[in-house]
mmCIF file of C-alpha atoms and ligand atoms in Angstrom:
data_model
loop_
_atom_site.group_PDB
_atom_site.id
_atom_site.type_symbol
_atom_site.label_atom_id
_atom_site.label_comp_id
_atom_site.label_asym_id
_atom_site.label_seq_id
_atom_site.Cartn_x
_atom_site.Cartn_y
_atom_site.Cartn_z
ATOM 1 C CA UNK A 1298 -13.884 5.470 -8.772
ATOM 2 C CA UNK A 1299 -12.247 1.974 -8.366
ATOM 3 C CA UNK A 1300 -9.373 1.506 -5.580
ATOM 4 C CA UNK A 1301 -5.726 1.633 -6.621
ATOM 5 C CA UNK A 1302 -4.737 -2.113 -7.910
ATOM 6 C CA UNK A 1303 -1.469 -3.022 -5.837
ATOM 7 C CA UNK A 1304 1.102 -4.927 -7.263
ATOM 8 C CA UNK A 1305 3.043 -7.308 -4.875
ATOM 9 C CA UNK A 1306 6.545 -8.652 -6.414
ATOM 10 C CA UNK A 1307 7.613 -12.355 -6.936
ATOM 11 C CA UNK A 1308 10.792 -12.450 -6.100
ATOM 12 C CA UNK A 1309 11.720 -16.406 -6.594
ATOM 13 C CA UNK A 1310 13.336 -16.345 -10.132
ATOM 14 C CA UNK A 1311 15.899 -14.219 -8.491
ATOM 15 C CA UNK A 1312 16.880 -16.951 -6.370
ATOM 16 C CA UNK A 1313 16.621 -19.347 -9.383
ATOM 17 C CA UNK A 1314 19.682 -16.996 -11.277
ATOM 18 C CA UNK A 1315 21.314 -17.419 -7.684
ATOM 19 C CA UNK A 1316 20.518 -20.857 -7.044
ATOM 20 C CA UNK A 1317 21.570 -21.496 -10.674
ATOM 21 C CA UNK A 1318 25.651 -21.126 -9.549
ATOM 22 C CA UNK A 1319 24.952 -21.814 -5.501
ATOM 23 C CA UNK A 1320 26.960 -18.183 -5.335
ATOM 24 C CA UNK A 1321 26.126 -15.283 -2.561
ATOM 25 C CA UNK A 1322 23.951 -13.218 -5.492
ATOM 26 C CA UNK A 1323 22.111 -12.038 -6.864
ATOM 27 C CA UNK A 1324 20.159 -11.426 -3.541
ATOM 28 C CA UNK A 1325 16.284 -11.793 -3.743
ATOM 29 C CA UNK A 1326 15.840 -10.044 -0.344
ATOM 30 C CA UNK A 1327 18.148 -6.813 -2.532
ATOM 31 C CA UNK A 1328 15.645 -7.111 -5.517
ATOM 32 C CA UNK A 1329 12.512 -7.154 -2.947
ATOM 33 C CA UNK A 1330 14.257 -3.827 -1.343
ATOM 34 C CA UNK A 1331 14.226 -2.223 -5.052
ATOM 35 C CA UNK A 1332 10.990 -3.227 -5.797
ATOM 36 C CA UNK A 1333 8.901 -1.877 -2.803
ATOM 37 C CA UNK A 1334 10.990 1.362 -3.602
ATOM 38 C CA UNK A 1335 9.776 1.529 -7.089
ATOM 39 C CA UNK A 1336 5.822 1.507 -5.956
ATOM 40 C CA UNK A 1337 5.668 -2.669 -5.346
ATOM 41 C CA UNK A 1338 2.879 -2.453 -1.886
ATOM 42 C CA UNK A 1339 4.046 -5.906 -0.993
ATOM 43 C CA UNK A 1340 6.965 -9.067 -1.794
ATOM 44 C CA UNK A 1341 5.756 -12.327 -2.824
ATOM 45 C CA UNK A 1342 7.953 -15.434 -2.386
ATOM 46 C CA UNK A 1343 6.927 -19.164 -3.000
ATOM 47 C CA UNK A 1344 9.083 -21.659 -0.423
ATOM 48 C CA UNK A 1345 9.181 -24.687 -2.371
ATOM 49 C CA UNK A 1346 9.907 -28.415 -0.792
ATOM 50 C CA UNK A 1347 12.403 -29.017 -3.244
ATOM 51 C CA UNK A 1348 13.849 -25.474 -2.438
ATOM 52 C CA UNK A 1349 14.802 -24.754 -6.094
ATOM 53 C CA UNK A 1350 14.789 -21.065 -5.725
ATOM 54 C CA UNK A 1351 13.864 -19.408 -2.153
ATOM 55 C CA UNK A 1352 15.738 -20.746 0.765
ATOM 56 C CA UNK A 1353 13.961 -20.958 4.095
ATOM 57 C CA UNK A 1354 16.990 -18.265 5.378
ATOM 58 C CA UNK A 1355 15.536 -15.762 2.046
ATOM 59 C CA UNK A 1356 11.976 -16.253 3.795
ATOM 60 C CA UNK A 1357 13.663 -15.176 7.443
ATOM 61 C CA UNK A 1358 15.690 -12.107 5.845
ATOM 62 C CA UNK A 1359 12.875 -10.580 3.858
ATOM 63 C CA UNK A 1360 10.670 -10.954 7.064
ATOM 64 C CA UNK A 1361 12.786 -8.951 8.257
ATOM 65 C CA UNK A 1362 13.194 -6.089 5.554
ATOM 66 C CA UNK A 1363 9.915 -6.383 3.717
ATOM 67 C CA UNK A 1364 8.166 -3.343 4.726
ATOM 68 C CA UNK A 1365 4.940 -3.974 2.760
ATOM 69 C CA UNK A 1366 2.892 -6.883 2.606
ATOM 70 C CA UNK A 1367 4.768 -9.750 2.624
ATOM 71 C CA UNK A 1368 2.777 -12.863 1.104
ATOM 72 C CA UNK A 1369 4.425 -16.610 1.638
ATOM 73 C CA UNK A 1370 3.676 -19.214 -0.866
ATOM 74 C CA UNK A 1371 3.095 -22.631 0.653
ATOM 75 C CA UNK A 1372 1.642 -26.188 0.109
ATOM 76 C CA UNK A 1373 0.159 -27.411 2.756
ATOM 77 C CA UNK A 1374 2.980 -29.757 3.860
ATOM 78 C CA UNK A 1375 3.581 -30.128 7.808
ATOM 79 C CA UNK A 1376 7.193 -28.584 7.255
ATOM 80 C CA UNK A 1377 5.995 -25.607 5.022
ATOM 81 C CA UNK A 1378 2.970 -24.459 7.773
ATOM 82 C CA UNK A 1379 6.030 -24.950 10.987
ATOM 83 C CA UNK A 1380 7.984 -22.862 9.186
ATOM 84 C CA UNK A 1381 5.123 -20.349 8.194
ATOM 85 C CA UNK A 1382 4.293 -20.395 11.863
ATOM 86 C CA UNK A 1383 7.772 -19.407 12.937
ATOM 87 C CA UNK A 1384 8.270 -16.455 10.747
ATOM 88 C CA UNK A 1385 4.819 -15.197 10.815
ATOM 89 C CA UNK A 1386 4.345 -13.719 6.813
ATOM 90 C CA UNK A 1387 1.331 -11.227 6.751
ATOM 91 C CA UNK A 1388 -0.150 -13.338 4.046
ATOM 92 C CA UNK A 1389 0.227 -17.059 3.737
ATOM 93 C CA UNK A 1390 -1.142 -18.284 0.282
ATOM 94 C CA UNK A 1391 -1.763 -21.897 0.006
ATOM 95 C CA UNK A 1392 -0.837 -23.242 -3.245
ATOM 96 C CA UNK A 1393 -0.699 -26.901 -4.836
ATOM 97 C CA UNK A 1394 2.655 -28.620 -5.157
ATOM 98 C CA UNK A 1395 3.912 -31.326 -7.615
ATOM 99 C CA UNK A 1396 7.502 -32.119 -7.520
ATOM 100 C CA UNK A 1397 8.054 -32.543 -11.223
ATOM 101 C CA UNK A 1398 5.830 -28.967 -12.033
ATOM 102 C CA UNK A 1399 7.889 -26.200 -13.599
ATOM 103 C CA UNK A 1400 5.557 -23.512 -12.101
ATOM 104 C CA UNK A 1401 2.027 -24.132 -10.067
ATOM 105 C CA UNK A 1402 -0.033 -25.937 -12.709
ATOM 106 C CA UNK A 1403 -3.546 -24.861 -11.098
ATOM 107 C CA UNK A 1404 -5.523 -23.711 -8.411
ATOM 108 C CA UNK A 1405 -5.912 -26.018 -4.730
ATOM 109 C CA UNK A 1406 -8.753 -28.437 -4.877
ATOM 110 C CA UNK A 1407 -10.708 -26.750 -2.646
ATOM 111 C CA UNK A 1408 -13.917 -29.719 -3.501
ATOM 112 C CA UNK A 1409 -11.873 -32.056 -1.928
ATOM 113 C CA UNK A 1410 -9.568 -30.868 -0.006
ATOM 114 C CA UNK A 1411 -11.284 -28.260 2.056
ATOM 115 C CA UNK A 1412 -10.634 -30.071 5.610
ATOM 116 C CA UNK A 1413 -7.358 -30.415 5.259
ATOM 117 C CA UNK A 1414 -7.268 -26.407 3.452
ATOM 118 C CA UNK A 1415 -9.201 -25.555 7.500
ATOM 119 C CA UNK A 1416 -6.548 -27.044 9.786
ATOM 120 C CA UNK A 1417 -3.842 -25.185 7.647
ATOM 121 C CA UNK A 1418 -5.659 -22.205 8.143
ATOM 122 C CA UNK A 1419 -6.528 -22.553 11.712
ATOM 123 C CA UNK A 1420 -3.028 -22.899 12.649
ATOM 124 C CA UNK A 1421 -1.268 -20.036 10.456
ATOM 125 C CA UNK A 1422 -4.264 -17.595 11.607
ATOM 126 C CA UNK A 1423 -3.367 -18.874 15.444
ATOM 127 C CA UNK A 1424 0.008 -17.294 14.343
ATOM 128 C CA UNK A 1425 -1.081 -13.848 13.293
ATOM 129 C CA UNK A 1426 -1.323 -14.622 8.812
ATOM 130 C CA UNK A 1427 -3.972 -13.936 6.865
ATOM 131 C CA UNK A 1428 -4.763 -16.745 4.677
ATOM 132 C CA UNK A 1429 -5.366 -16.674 0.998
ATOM 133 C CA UNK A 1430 -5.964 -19.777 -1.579
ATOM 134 C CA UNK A 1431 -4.635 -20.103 -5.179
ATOM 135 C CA UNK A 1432 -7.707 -20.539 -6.718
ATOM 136 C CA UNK A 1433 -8.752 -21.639 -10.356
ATOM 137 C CA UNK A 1434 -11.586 -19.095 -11.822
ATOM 138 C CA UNK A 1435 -14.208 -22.275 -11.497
ATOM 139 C CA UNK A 1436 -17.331 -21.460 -9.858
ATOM 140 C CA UNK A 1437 -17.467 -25.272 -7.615
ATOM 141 C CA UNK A 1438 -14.147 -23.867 -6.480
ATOM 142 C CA UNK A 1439 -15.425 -21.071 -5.079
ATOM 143 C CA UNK A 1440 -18.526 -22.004 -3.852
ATOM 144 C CA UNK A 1441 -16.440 -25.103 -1.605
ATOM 145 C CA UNK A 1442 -14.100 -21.971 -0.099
ATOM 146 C CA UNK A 1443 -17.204 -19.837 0.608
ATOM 147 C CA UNK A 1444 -18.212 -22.550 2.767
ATOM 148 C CA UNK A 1445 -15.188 -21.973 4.803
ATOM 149 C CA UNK A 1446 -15.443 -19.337 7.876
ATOM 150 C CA UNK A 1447 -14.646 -15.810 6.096
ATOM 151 C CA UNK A 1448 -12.379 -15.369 9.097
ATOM 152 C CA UNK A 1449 -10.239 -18.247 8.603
ATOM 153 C CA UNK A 1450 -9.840 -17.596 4.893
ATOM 154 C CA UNK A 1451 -10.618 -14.320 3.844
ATOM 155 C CA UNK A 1452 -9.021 -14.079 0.461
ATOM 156 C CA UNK A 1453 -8.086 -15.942 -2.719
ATOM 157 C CA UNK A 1454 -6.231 -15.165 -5.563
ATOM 158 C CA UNK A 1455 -7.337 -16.195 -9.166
ATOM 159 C CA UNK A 1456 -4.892 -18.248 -11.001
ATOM 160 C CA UNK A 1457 -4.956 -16.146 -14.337
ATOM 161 C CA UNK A 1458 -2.444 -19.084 -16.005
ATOM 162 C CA UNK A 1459 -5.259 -19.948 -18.446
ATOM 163 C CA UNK A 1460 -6.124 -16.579 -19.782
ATOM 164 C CA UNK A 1461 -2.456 -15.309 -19.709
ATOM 165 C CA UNK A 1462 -1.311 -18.603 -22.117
ATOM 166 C CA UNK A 1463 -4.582 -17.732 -24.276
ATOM 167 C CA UNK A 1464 -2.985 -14.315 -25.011
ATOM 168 C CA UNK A 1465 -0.097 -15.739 -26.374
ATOM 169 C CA UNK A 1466 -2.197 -17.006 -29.172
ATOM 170 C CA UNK A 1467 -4.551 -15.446 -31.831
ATOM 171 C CA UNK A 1468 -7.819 -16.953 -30.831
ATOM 172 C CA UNK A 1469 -9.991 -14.197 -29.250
ATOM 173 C CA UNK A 1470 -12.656 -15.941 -28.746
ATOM 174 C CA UNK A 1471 -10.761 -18.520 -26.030
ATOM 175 C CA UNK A 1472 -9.240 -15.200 -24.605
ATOM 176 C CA UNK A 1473 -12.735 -13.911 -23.951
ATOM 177 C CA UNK A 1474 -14.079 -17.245 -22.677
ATOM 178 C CA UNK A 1475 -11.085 -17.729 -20.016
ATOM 179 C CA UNK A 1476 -11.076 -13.396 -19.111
ATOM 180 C CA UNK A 1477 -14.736 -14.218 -18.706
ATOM 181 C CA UNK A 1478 -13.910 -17.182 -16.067
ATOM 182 C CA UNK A 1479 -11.848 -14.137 -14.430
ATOM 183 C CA UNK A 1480 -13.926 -11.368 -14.446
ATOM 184 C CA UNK A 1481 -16.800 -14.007 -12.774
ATOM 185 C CA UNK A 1482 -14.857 -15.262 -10.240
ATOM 186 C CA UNK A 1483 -14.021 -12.225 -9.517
ATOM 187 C CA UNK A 1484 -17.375 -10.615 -9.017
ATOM 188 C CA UNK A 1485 -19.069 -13.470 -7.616
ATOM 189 C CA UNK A 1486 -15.856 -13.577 -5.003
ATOM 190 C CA UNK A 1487 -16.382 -9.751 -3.820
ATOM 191 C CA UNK A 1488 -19.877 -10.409 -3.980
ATOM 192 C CA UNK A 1489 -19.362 -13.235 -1.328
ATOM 193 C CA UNK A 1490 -17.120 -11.015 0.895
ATOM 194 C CA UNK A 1491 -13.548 -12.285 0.108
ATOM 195 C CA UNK A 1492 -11.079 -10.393 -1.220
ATOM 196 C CA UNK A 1493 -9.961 -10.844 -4.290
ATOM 197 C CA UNK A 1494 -6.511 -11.267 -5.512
ATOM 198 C CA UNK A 1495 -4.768 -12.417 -9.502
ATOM 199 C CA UNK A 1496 -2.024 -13.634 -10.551
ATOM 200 C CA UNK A 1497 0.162 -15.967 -12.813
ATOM 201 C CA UNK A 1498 1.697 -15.617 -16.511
ATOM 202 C CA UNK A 1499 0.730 -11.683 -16.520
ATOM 203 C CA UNK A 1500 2.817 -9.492 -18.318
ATOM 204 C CA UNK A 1501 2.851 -5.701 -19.451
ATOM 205 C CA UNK A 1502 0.907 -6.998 -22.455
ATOM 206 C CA UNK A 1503 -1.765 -8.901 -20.915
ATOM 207 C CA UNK A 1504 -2.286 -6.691 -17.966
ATOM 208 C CA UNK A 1505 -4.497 -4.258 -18.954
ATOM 209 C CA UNK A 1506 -7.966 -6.656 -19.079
ATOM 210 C CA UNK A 1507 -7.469 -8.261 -15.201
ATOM 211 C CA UNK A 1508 -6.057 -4.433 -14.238
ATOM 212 C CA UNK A 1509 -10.062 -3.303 -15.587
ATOM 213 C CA UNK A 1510 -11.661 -6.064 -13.342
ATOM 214 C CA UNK A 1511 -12.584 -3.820 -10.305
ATOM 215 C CA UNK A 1512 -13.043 -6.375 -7.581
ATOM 216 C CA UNK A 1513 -9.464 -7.220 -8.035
ATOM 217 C CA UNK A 1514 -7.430 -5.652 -5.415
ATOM 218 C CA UNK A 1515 -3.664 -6.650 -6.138
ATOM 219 C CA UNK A 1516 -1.832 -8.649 -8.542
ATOM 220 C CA UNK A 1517 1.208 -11.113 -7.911
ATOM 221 C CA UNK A 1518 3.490 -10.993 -10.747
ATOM 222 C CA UNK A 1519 6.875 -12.330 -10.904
ATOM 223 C CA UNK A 1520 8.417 -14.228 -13.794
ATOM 224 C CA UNK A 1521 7.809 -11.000 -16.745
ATOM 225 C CA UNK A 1522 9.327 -8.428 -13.831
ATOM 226 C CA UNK A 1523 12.471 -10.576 -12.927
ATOM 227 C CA UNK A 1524 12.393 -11.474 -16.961
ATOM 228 C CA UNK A 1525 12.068 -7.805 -17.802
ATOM 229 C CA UNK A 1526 14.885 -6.887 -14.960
ATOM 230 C CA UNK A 1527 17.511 -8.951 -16.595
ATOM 231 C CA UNK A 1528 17.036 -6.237 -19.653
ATOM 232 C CA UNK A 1529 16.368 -3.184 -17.979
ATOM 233 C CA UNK A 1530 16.944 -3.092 -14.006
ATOM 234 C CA UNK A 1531 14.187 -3.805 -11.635
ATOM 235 C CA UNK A 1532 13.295 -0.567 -10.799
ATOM 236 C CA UNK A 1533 12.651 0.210 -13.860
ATOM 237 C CA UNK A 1534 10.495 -3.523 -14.756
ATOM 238 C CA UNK A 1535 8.100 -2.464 -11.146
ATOM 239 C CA UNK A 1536 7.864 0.924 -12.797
ATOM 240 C CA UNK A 1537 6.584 -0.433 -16.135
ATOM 241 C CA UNK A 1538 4.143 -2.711 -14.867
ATOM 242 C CA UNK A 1539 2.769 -0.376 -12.547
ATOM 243 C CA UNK A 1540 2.400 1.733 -15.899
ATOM 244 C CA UNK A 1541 0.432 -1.114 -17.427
ATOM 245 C CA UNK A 1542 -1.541 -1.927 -14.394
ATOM 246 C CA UNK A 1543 -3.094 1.667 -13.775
ATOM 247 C CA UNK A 1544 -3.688 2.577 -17.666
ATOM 248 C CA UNK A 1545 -5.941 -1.131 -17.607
ATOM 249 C CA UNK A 1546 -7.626 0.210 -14.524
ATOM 250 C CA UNK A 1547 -8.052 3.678 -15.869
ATOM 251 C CA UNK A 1548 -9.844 1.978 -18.807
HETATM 252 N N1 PXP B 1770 0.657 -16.819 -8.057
HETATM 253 C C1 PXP B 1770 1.057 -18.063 -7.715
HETATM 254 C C2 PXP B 1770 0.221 -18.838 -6.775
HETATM 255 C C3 PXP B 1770 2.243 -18.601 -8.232
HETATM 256 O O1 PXP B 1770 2.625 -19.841 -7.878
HETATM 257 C C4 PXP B 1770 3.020 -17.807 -9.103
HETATM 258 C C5 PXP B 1770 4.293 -18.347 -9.645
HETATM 259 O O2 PXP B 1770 5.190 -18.594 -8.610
HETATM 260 C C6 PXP B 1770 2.576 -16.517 -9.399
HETATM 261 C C7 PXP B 1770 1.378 -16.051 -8.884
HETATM 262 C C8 PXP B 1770 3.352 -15.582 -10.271
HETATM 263 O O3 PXP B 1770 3.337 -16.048 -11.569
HETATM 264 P P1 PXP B 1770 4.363 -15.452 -12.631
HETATM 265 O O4 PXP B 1770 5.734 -15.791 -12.116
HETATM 266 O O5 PXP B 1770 4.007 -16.168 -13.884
HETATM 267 O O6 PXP B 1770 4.140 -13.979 -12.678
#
């Protein structure tokens, strides 16, 4: 029997509906609180340079009330890994950054960029994180973080962007050929000793075909939930998703 898929909440675009009138709410670190009561195992927030959503005070406050996992999004910039190393997340995941980007647009570039992906990762696991890389489901990818120490890096998550946008269409065939790239990735990841992680674009109605990949151990999800909230509560968008997520593991 395959292991319970966990679901760890993105909590930025509650910051964004905050951010969006500079007022006091509504309070990501409140909607974090809600979701780990619903069945969320863990809070994801992404600290941006341009700070559009999460402030660096959000990243302090749910430090401090998180009581699952708490994953930090980060580039690698100087200012984002001082921080990281002052407030100590459980998880650090190391993701790309372009200014002008409305969401991450890919994976790191782990081929090149693996030296400077080491130091990052030597200094936030000095401070007590695990480190995980956004990763897109490309073998080269993979094989360039498998040549970092298992230790320094010991998991990734899949950026699912390009199979998630292919289910918005009709074209089954490009839906197979990018869930294939997942399911691969996946396997060849576990395989490899890492553990694997998913995320980005995934929705109740996509879920169900990464929820079936068994080497996946938890899912980030944040824009459908906080999305789905503004309809319905957030209890109640956790609750749904963790619906979806165990009837695609079920099978
Ligand atoms: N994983 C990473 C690395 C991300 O940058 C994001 C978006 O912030 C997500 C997962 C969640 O994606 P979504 O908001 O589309 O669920």
């Amino acid at each position: 029997m395959s292991r319970e898929l966990k679901l760890s909440v993105n909590i930025d675009h509650v910051a964004t509906l905050r951010q969006a009138r500079r007022s006091p709410y509504p309070d990501p670190v409140e909607a974090a609180e809600l979701a780990e009561q619903a069945g969320a195992a863990g809070i994801t927030a992404h600290l941006r340079c341009d700070r559009r959503h999460i402030q660096d005070d959000d990243v302090r406050r749910l430090r401090r009330h998180v009581r699952g996992k708490l994953n930090l999004e980060i580039s690698l910039a100087d200012e984002m890994l001082v921080l990281a190393e002052e407030i100590r997340p459980d998880q650090v995941t190391l993701v790309p950054e372009r200014p002008e980007e409305v969401t991450t647009e890919g994976g790191l570039d782990v081929v090149r960029g693996a030296e400077a992906i080491r130091a990052g990762a030597e200094r936030l696991v000095a401070h007590g994180c695990a480190v995980s890389v956004f990763l897109d489901p490309d073998a080269r990818q993979l094989e360039a973080l498998a040549a970092l120490d298992r230790d320094l890096v010991p998991g990734f998550e899949i950026n699912t962007d390009a199979f998630t946008k292919a289910t918005l269409g009709d074209d089954e065939l490009l839906i197979g050929k990018e869930l294939e790239k997942v399911q691969q990735v996946a396997m060849r990841g576990a395989d490899l000793g890492f553990q694997v992680f998913a995320g980005h674009g995934i929705t109740t109605a996509n879920v169900g075909a990464i929820a079936a990949i068994p080497q996946v151990e938890e899912l980030n999800i944040g824009h459908w939930l906080v999305s789905r909230a503004a309809m319905v509560g957030i209890s109640t968008s956790v609750r749904e998703m963790l619906a979806a997520m165990r009837a695609g593991r079920r099978g």
